[in-house]
Short mmCIF file of C-alpha atoms in Angstrom, two decimals:
data_model
loop_
_atom_site.label_atom_id
_atom_site.label_comp_id
_atom_site.label_asym_id
_atom_site.label_seq_id
_atom_site.Cartn_x
_atom_site.Cartn_y
_atom_site.Cartn_z
CA UNK A 131 -0.09 0.10 0.01
CA UNK A 132 2.83 2.37 0.94
CA UNK A 133 4.61 1.48 -2.32
CA UNK A 134 1.48 2.32 -4.37
CA UNK A 135 0.61 5.63 -2.75
CA UNK A 136 4.31 6.61 -3.14
CA UNK A 137 4.49 5.45 -6.73
CA UNK A 138 1.33 7.29 -7.62
CA UNK A 139 2.31 10.70 -5.96
CA UNK A 140 5.80 10.52 -7.50
CA UNK A 141 4.14 9.78 -10.89
CA UNK A 142 1.71 12.70 -10.52
CA UNK A 143 4.74 15.07 -9.72
CA UNK A 144 6.86 13.83 -12.68
CA UNK A 145 3.56 14.09 -14.91
CA UNK A 146 3.15 17.69 -14.03
CA UNK A 147 6.62 18.75 -14.92
CA UNK A 148 6.36 16.53 -17.96
CA UNK A 149 3.26 18.37 -19.17
CA UNK A 150 5.75 20.86 -20.35
CA UNK A 151 5.15 19.24 -23.69
CA UNK A 152 2.46 21.84 -24.05
CA UNK A 153 5.04 24.18 -24.96
CA UNK A 154 6.36 22.87 -28.22
CA UNK A 155 3.31 22.88 -30.29
CA UNK A 156 2.88 26.58 -29.36
CA UNK A 157 6.23 27.63 -30.61
CA UNK A 158 4.93 29.06 -33.95
CA UNK A 159 2.48 31.14 -31.93
CA UNK A 160 4.96 32.19 -29.29
CA UNK A 161 7.46 33.13 -32.15
CA UNK A 162 4.88 35.35 -33.79
CA UNK A 163 3.87 36.95 -30.43
CA UNK A 164 7.31 37.77 -29.24
CA UNK A 165 8.47 38.49 -32.83
CA UNK A 166 11.52 36.24 -32.72
CA UNK A 167 12.57 33.82 -35.44
CA UNK A 168 11.97 30.00 -35.13
CA UNK A 169 15.65 29.12 -34.49
CA UNK A 170 15.74 31.46 -31.31
CA UNK A 171 12.93 29.39 -29.84
CA UNK A 172 15.45 26.83 -29.08
CA UNK A 173 16.22 28.94 -26.00
CA UNK A 174 12.82 28.28 -24.67
CA UNK A 175 13.94 24.57 -24.34
CA UNK A 176 17.51 25.37 -23.42
CA UNK A 177 16.73 27.67 -20.49
CA UNK A 178 14.42 25.12 -19.00
CA UNK A 179 16.16 21.84 -19.72
CA UNK A 180 19.75 22.94 -18.95
CA UNK A 181 18.57 24.18 -15.66
CA UNK A 182 16.67 21.04 -14.68
CA UNK A 183 19.67 18.96 -15.86
CA UNK A 184 21.85 20.62 -13.25
CA UNK A 185 19.13 20.74 -10.57
CA UNK A 186 18.16 17.26 -11.00
CA UNK A 187 21.38 15.97 -9.83
CA UNK A 188 21.72 18.45 -6.92
CA UNK A 189 18.23 17.74 -6.00
CA UNK A 190 18.55 14.11 -5.93
CA UNK A 191 21.85 14.37 -3.79
CA UNK A 192 20.11 16.83 -1.31
CA UNK A 193 17.18 14.47 -1.09
CA UNK A 194 19.42 11.66 0.26
CA UNK A 195 20.44 13.98 2.93
CA UNK A 196 17.27 15.88 3.95
CA UNK A 197 14.43 13.52 2.65
CA UNK A 198 13.05 12.82 -0.70
CA UNK A 199 9.41 14.04 0.20
CA UNK A 200 10.55 17.63 1.35
CA UNK A 201 12.63 18.16 -1.90
CA UNK A 202 9.84 16.80 -3.94
CA UNK A 203 7.24 19.07 -2.45
CA UNK A 204 9.54 22.21 -2.85
CA UNK A 205 9.88 21.38 -6.50
CA UNK A 206 6.13 21.04 -6.99
CA UNK A 207 5.43 24.21 -5.09
CA UNK A 208 8.05 26.24 -7.13
CA UNK A 209 6.70 24.78 -10.45
CA UNK A 210 3.28 26.31 -9.64
CA UNK A 211 4.82 29.90 -9.00
CA UNK A 212 7.00 29.33 -12.39
CA UNK A 213 3.85 28.47 -14.44
CA UNK A 214 2.11 31.78 -13.18
CA UNK A 215 5.30 33.63 -14.20
CA UNK A 216 5.47 32.23 -17.59
CA UNK A 217 1.97 32.88 -18.31
CA UNK A 218 2.48 36.59 -17.49
CA UNK A 219 5.69 37.14 -18.88
CA UNK A 220 5.59 40.45 -20.95
CA UNK A 221 8.66 40.01 -22.99
CA UNK A 222 10.82 37.30 -24.61
CA UNK A 223 13.69 38.00 -22.20
CA UNK A 224 11.40 37.70 -18.88
CA UNK A 225 9.58 34.57 -20.38
CA UNK A 226 13.09 33.03 -20.77
CA UNK A 227 13.61 34.00 -16.94
CA UNK A 228 10.42 32.33 -15.99
CA UNK A 229 11.65 29.21 -17.72
CA UNK A 230 14.69 29.07 -15.72
CA UNK A 231 12.82 29.29 -12.61
CA UNK A 232 10.36 26.35 -13.76
CA UNK A 233 13.68 24.58 -14.71
CA UNK A 234 15.05 24.69 -11.18
CA UNK A 235 11.64 23.60 -9.79
CA UNK A 236 11.43 20.62 -12.40
CA UNK A 237 14.80 19.38 -11.49
CA UNK A 238 13.84 19.00 -7.83
CA UNK A 239 10.86 17.00 -8.95
CA UNK A 240 12.69 14.85 -11.43
CA UNK A 241 15.77 14.31 -9.24
CA UNK A 242 13.43 12.93 -6.31
CA UNK A 243 10.78 10.88 -8.21
CA UNK A 244 12.99 8.00 -9.10
CA UNK A 245 14.25 7.58 -5.73
CA UNK A 246 10.80 8.00 -4.07
CA UNK A 247 9.70 4.93 -6.30
CA UNK A 248 12.72 2.62 -5.96
CA UNK A 249 13.04 3.11 -2.14
CA UNK A 250 9.30 2.18 -1.90
CA UNK A 251 9.54 -1.00 -4.08
CA UNK A 252 11.25 -4.29 -3.41
CA UNK A 253 14.33 -4.88 -5.61
CA UNK A 254 12.89 -7.32 -7.76
CA UNK A 255 9.93 -5.12 -8.66
CA UNK A 256 11.93 -1.93 -9.35
CA UNK A 257 11.85 -2.33 -13.06
CA UNK A 258 8.03 -2.36 -12.89
CA UNK A 259 8.00 0.70 -10.46
CA UNK A 260 10.18 2.74 -12.73
CA UNK A 261 8.15 1.78 -15.77
CA UNK A 262 4.99 2.95 -14.18
CA UNK A 263 7.01 6.33 -13.47
CA UNK A 264 8.10 6.51 -16.90
CA UNK A 265 4.70 5.64 -18.24
CA UNK A 266 3.17 8.62 -16.45
CA UNK A 267 5.89 10.92 -17.81
CA UNK A 268 5.22 9.71 -21.24
CA UNK A 269 1.54 10.07 -20.93
CA UNK A 270 1.92 13.57 -19.75
CA UNK A 271 4.18 14.17 -22.96
CA UNK A 272 1.55 12.74 -24.95
CA UNK A 273 -1.52 14.66 -23.70
CA UNK A 274 0.27 17.88 -23.43
CA UNK A 275 0.41 18.66 -27.25
CA UNK A 276 -3.09 17.75 -27.94
CA UNK A 277 -4.36 19.97 -24.88
CA UNK A 278 -2.08 22.79 -26.15
CA UNK A 279 -3.19 22.56 -29.69
CA UNK A 280 -6.85 23.26 -28.58
CA UNK A 281 -5.86 25.89 -26.04
CA UNK A 282 -3.73 27.74 -28.64
CA UNK A 283 -6.29 27.69 -31.20
CA UNK A 284 -9.24 28.64 -28.76
CA UNK A 285 -7.60 30.88 -26.05
CA UNK A 286 -4.02 31.62 -26.94
CA UNK A 287 -0.58 30.46 -25.99
CA UNK A 288 -0.46 31.68 -22.45
CA UNK A 289 -3.24 29.53 -21.40
CA UNK A 290 -0.94 26.71 -21.54
CA UNK A 291 0.70 28.09 -18.38
CA UNK A 292 -2.18 29.32 -16.56
CA UNK A 293 -3.95 25.90 -16.68
CA UNK A 294 -1.06 24.14 -14.96
CA UNK A 295 -1.22 26.28 -11.87
CA UNK A 296 -4.01 24.80 -10.24
CA UNK A 297 -2.66 21.12 -11.28
CA UNK A 298 0.52 22.24 -9.38
CA UNK A 299 -1.62 23.05 -6.18
CA UNK A 300 -3.49 19.85 -6.37
CA UNK A 301 -0.25 17.88 -6.63
CA UNK A 302 1.25 19.73 -3.82
CA UNK A 303 -1.66 18.80 -1.62
CA UNK A 304 -1.10 15.04 -2.43
CA UNK A 305 2.68 15.29 -1.65
CA UNK A 306 1.97 15.85 1.85
CA UNK A 307 0.91 12.35 2.08
CA UNK A 308 3.96 10.99 1.08
CA UNK A 309 5.21 8.58 3.79
CA UNK A 310 8.58 8.69 5.25
CA UNK A 311 10.33 5.91 3.10
CA UNK A 312 13.53 7.78 2.04
CA UNK A 313 16.84 8.07 3.97
CA UNK A 314 17.76 11.52 5.35
CA UNK A 315 20.61 13.15 7.07
CA UNK A 316 22.44 9.99 7.68
CA UNK A 317 22.88 9.20 3.81
CA UNK A 318 26.38 9.43 2.31
CA UNK A 319 26.83 12.02 -0.38
CA UNK A 320 27.86 10.66 -3.55
CA UNK A 321 31.63 11.13 -4.23
CA UNK A 322 33.03 11.50 -7.83
CA UNK A 323 34.29 8.09 -7.78
CA UNK A 324 30.75 6.74 -7.39
CA UNK A 325 29.94 8.51 -10.63
CA UNK A 326 32.98 7.76 -12.59
CA UNK A 327 32.12 3.93 -12.89
CA UNK A 328 31.55 2.02 -16.04
CA UNK A 329 28.12 0.70 -14.57
CA UNK A 330 27.16 4.36 -14.17
CA UNK A 331 28.73 6.10 -17.07
CA UNK A 332 27.48 3.51 -19.60
CA UNK A 333 23.81 4.21 -18.90
CA UNK A 334 24.62 7.88 -18.59
CA UNK A 335 26.16 7.99 -22.09
CA UNK A 336 23.32 6.13 -23.70
CA UNK A 337 20.67 8.34 -22.13
CA UNK A 338 22.51 11.31 -23.33
CA UNK A 339 22.41 10.37 -26.92
CA UNK A 340 19.08 8.59 -26.84
CA UNK A 341 17.27 11.97 -25.60
CA UNK A 342 19.56 14.12 -27.93
CA UNK A 343 18.20 12.21 -30.95
CA UNK A 344 14.57 12.32 -29.83
CA UNK A 345 14.50 16.08 -29.30
CA UNK A 346 14.90 16.41 -33.21
CA UNK A 347 11.16 15.58 -32.99
CA UNK A 348 10.44 18.04 -30.20
CA UNK A 349 12.27 20.92 -31.49
CA UNK A 350 11.45 20.47 -35.29
CA UNK A 351 8.22 18.61 -35.61
CA UNK A 352 5.95 21.30 -34.54
CA UNK A 353 7.30 23.70 -37.30
CA UNK A 354 7.29 20.86 -39.80
CA UNK A 355 3.66 19.97 -39.07
CA UNK A 356 2.29 23.68 -38.91
CA UNK A 357 4.58 25.34 -41.47
CA UNK A 358 5.48 22.74 -43.93
CA UNK A 359 2.40 20.51 -43.98
CA UNK A 360 0.05 23.45 -43.28
CA UNK A 361 -1.76 21.77 -40.40
CA UNK A 362 -3.38 23.79 -37.58
CA UNK A 363 -2.20 23.49 -33.96
CA UNK A 364 -5.02 21.11 -33.08
CA UNK A 365 -4.25 18.65 -35.78
CA UNK A 366 -0.56 19.12 -35.34
CA UNK A 367 -0.82 18.22 -31.79
CA UNK A 368 -2.55 15.14 -32.29
CA UNK A 369 0.23 13.93 -34.43
CA UNK A 370 2.91 15.31 -32.44
CA UNK A 371 1.62 13.67 -29.23
CA UNK A 372 2.17 10.17 -30.99
CA UNK A 373 5.90 10.13 -30.03
CA UNK A 374 5.48 10.54 -26.38
CA UNK A 375 2.45 8.13 -26.53
CA UNK A 376 4.50 5.55 -27.97
CA UNK A 377 7.02 6.10 -25.13
CA UNK A 378 4.19 5.91 -22.61
CA UNK A 379 2.91 2.52 -24.12
CA UNK A 380 6.39 0.96 -24.19
CA UNK A 381 7.48 2.01 -20.65
CA UNK A 382 5.32 -0.33 -18.36
CA UNK A 383 6.00 -3.38 -20.75
CA UNK A 384 9.81 -2.56 -20.76
CA UNK A 385 9.97 -2.36 -16.96
CA UNK A 386 8.28 -5.72 -16.43
CA UNK A 387 10.70 -7.30 -19.17
CA UNK A 388 13.64 -5.74 -17.62
CA UNK A 389 12.92 -7.54 -14.12
CA UNK A 390 12.77 -10.87 -16.01
CA UNK A 391 15.41 -10.65 -18.76
CA UNK A 392 17.74 -7.78 -17.56
CA UNK A 393 18.03 -4.43 -18.94
CA UNK A 394 20.75 -4.74 -21.89
CA UNK A 395 18.70 -6.56 -24.57
CA UNK A 396 15.98 -4.07 -24.27
CA UNK A 397 18.40 -1.15 -24.19
CA UNK A 398 19.97 -2.21 -27.64
CA UNK A 399 16.48 -2.90 -29.21
CA UNK A 400 15.04 0.30 -28.06
CA UNK A 401 17.79 2.35 -29.40
CA UNK A 402 17.73 0.71 -32.72
CA UNK A 403 13.96 1.19 -33.23
CA UNK A 404 14.22 4.91 -32.32
CA UNK A 405 17.26 5.19 -34.85
CA UNK A 406 15.00 3.67 -37.64
CA UNK A 407 12.15 5.93 -36.69
CA UNK A 408 14.20 9.10 -36.71
CA UNK A 409 15.89 8.02 -40.08
CA UNK A 410 12.36 7.63 -41.77
CA UNK A 411 11.37 10.99 -40.63
CA UNK A 412 14.31 12.11 -42.49
CA UNK A 413 12.81 10.92 -45.60
CA UNK A 414 9.38 12.52 -45.15
CA UNK A 415 8.04 15.36 -47.31
CA UNK A 416 4.96 16.98 -48.25
CA UNK A 417 3.71 14.12 -50.14
CA UNK A 418 4.09 11.67 -47.08
CA UNK A 419 0.71 10.41 -46.27
CA UNK A 420 -0.18 11.58 -42.58
CA UNK A 421 -0.92 7.80 -41.55
CA UNK A 422 2.71 6.99 -42.44
CA UNK A 423 3.97 9.86 -40.73
CA UNK A 424 1.85 9.25 -37.77
CA UNK A 425 3.39 5.54 -37.59
CA UNK A 426 6.95 6.82 -37.85
CA UNK A 427 6.40 9.51 -35.07
CA UNK A 428 4.73 6.65 -32.79
CA UNK A 429 7.66 4.23 -33.53
CA UNK A 430 10.27 6.62 -32.49
CA UNK A 431 8.82 7.28 -29.17
CA UNK A 432 8.04 3.59 -28.85
CA UNK A 433 11.91 2.82 -29.23
CA UNK A 434 12.63 5.54 -26.70
CA UNK A 435 10.29 3.87 -24.23
CA UNK A 436 11.67 0.33 -24.88
CA UNK A 437 15.07 1.79 -24.22
CA UNK A 438 14.71 4.19 -21.44
CA UNK A 439 13.16 2.15 -18.53
CA UNK A 440 15.72 -0.52 -18.60
CA UNK A 441 18.35 1.87 -18.92
CA UNK A 442 17.19 3.86 -15.93
CA UNK A 443 17.01 0.39 -13.80
CA UNK A 444 20.58 -0.43 -14.84
CA UNK A 445 21.62 2.94 -13.52
CA UNK A 446 19.51 2.80 -10.29
CA UNK A 447 20.88 -0.88 -9.34
CA UNK A 448 24.55 0.66 -9.64
CA UNK A 449 23.98 2.72 -6.55
CA UNK A 450 23.18 1.66 -2.77
CA UNK A 451 20.03 2.39 -1.07
CA UNK A 452 21.19 5.50 0.72
CA UNK A 453 22.18 6.92 -2.82
CA UNK A 454 18.94 6.45 -4.69
CA UNK A 455 18.41 10.01 -5.11
CA UNK A 456 21.66 10.89 -6.51
CA UNK A 457 21.24 7.91 -8.87
CA UNK A 458 17.83 9.18 -10.22
CA UNK A 459 19.18 12.54 -10.16
CA UNK A 460 22.24 11.69 -12.39
CA UNK A 461 20.09 9.80 -15.02
CA UNK A 462 17.99 12.82 -15.62
CA UNK A 463 21.06 14.89 -15.56
CA UNK A 464 22.34 12.75 -18.36
CA UNK A 465 18.96 12.72 -20.13
CA UNK A 466 18.44 16.57 -19.89
CA UNK A 467 22.00 17.40 -20.88
CA UNK A 468 21.58 15.18 -24.05
CA UNK A 469 18.34 17.21 -24.70
CA UNK A 470 20.16 20.43 -24.46
CA UNK A 471 22.97 19.18 -26.59
CA UNK A 472 20.30 17.73 -29.22
CA UNK A 473 18.28 21.03 -29.25
CA UNK A 474 21.54 23.34 -29.56
CA UNK A 475 23.10 21.11 -32.12
CA UNK A 476 20.03 20.55 -34.24
CA UNK A 477 18.85 23.93 -33.79
CA UNK A 478 22.07 25.46 -35.16
CA UNK A 479 22.09 22.86 -38.11
CA UNK A 480 18.56 23.75 -39.00
CA UNK A 481 19.32 27.62 -38.76
CA UNK A 482 22.33 27.40 -40.98
CA UNK A 483 20.81 25.00 -43.68
CA UNK A 484 17.36 26.25 -44.14
CA UNK A 485 18.34 29.33 -45.92
CA UNK A 486 20.04 27.46 -48.65
CA UNK A 487 17.92 24.19 -48.57
CA UNK A 488 14.68 25.39 -47.45
CA UNK A 489 12.37 22.60 -45.93
CA UNK A 490 14.95 19.99 -46.73
CA UNK A 491 16.58 21.33 -43.56
CA UNK A 492 14.05 19.31 -41.54
CA UNK A 493 15.03 16.24 -43.15
CA UNK A 494 18.77 16.76 -42.71
CA UNK A 495 18.34 17.20 -38.91
CA UNK A 496 16.31 13.99 -38.64
CA UNK A 497 19.00 12.07 -40.53
CA UNK A 498 21.93 13.56 -38.49
CA UNK A 499 19.83 12.59 -35.07
CA UNK A 500 19.18 8.95 -36.65
CA UNK A 501 22.83 8.66 -37.18
CA UNK A 502 23.81 9.57 -33.69
CA UNK A 503 21.29 7.24 -32.09
CA UNK A 504 22.19 4.47 -34.57
CA UNK A 505 25.80 4.72 -33.40
CA UNK A 506 24.98 4.44 -29.87
CA UNK A 507 22.77 1.58 -30.39
CA UNK A 508 25.66 -0.24 -31.84
CA UNK A 509 27.88 0.71 -28.87
CA UNK A 510 25.17 -0.59 -26.48
CA UNK A 511 25.16 -3.84 -28.55
CA UNK A 512 28.97 -4.33 -27.72
CA UNK A 513 28.67 -3.49 -24.10
CA UNK A 514 25.86 -6.14 -23.87
CA UNK A 515 27.79 -8.57 -25.63
CA UNK A 516 30.85 -7.98 -23.19
CA UNK A 517 28.37 -8.46 -20.24
CA UNK A 518 26.76 -11.69 -21.83
#
């Protein structure tokens, strides 16, 4: 019972943060409202994601010392404030400042949610527990674009921030029901040697590149769907949601399988499927049928879901019970650093190539992302073979 309550509340907090997927499909509307070019919108992602990349590691380590529930609640409360600030921002600069605050808050939640889940679950069921957490994250990512598309079309882009304030307050109220399952001041802080181990660095490297690649979809797909294909925000949101929906569908199954067969076969398979999906997106054009495009978007997300949960389970298992906070924080740190790298790199490639090749710049970015993920899929296969 305690494990189920903890898992549900941790999932609710992670889902609240992950609802930031509402932002991406609103990029065209924000770009117009603030009169900034599309390539500058990457800073909306970078300011948020880079901040929570750093905060997630620090927040997880802090949670091992003062209690996971306490840090988790602080992150949820600060998220509510950040949503209000983002919705009221009068200029692009102040909006980016609100995104930094939001990133700090999100890092506290992301850095503590995996530790809350694993500390409440028996070791043999941790893959399943992490699968549930990642399913909630994926589902929030999936619902966000659809809700955002409707809100942007009917109310305006600022509503995608306002609507999350009451959700944050509700989640905060639930968070006060968290039982004391986490270690506190007696926990040992992670030293650098705890992180600089193969069992830790391997999942970290894979998380970095797996998430760097998928953010080709998160950054560029909204512009491709709205500007190249001419879809409105609602229809674009429906298609865009298929990538995180694929992740949400795969996560629980991947967690159960990881408990039975181990993480590495699933890690290799998931990365390979993600790479294929991104490669197929690299071949899409204005004549690509929407059902085919939908299947490829779903497939890329499915591959990420198959990969992500076993990879997280492998990293969490490399740390002791008193370091589950820093373990979860490290994985989100690696994932989000990959996101920042992917957004910055792919955004720059797109900005430099679109003037000369036009819409084909979208395709080139997806191909680059596919090649990167394919390379680490092959690398993970070598690592898996060595461990066999």
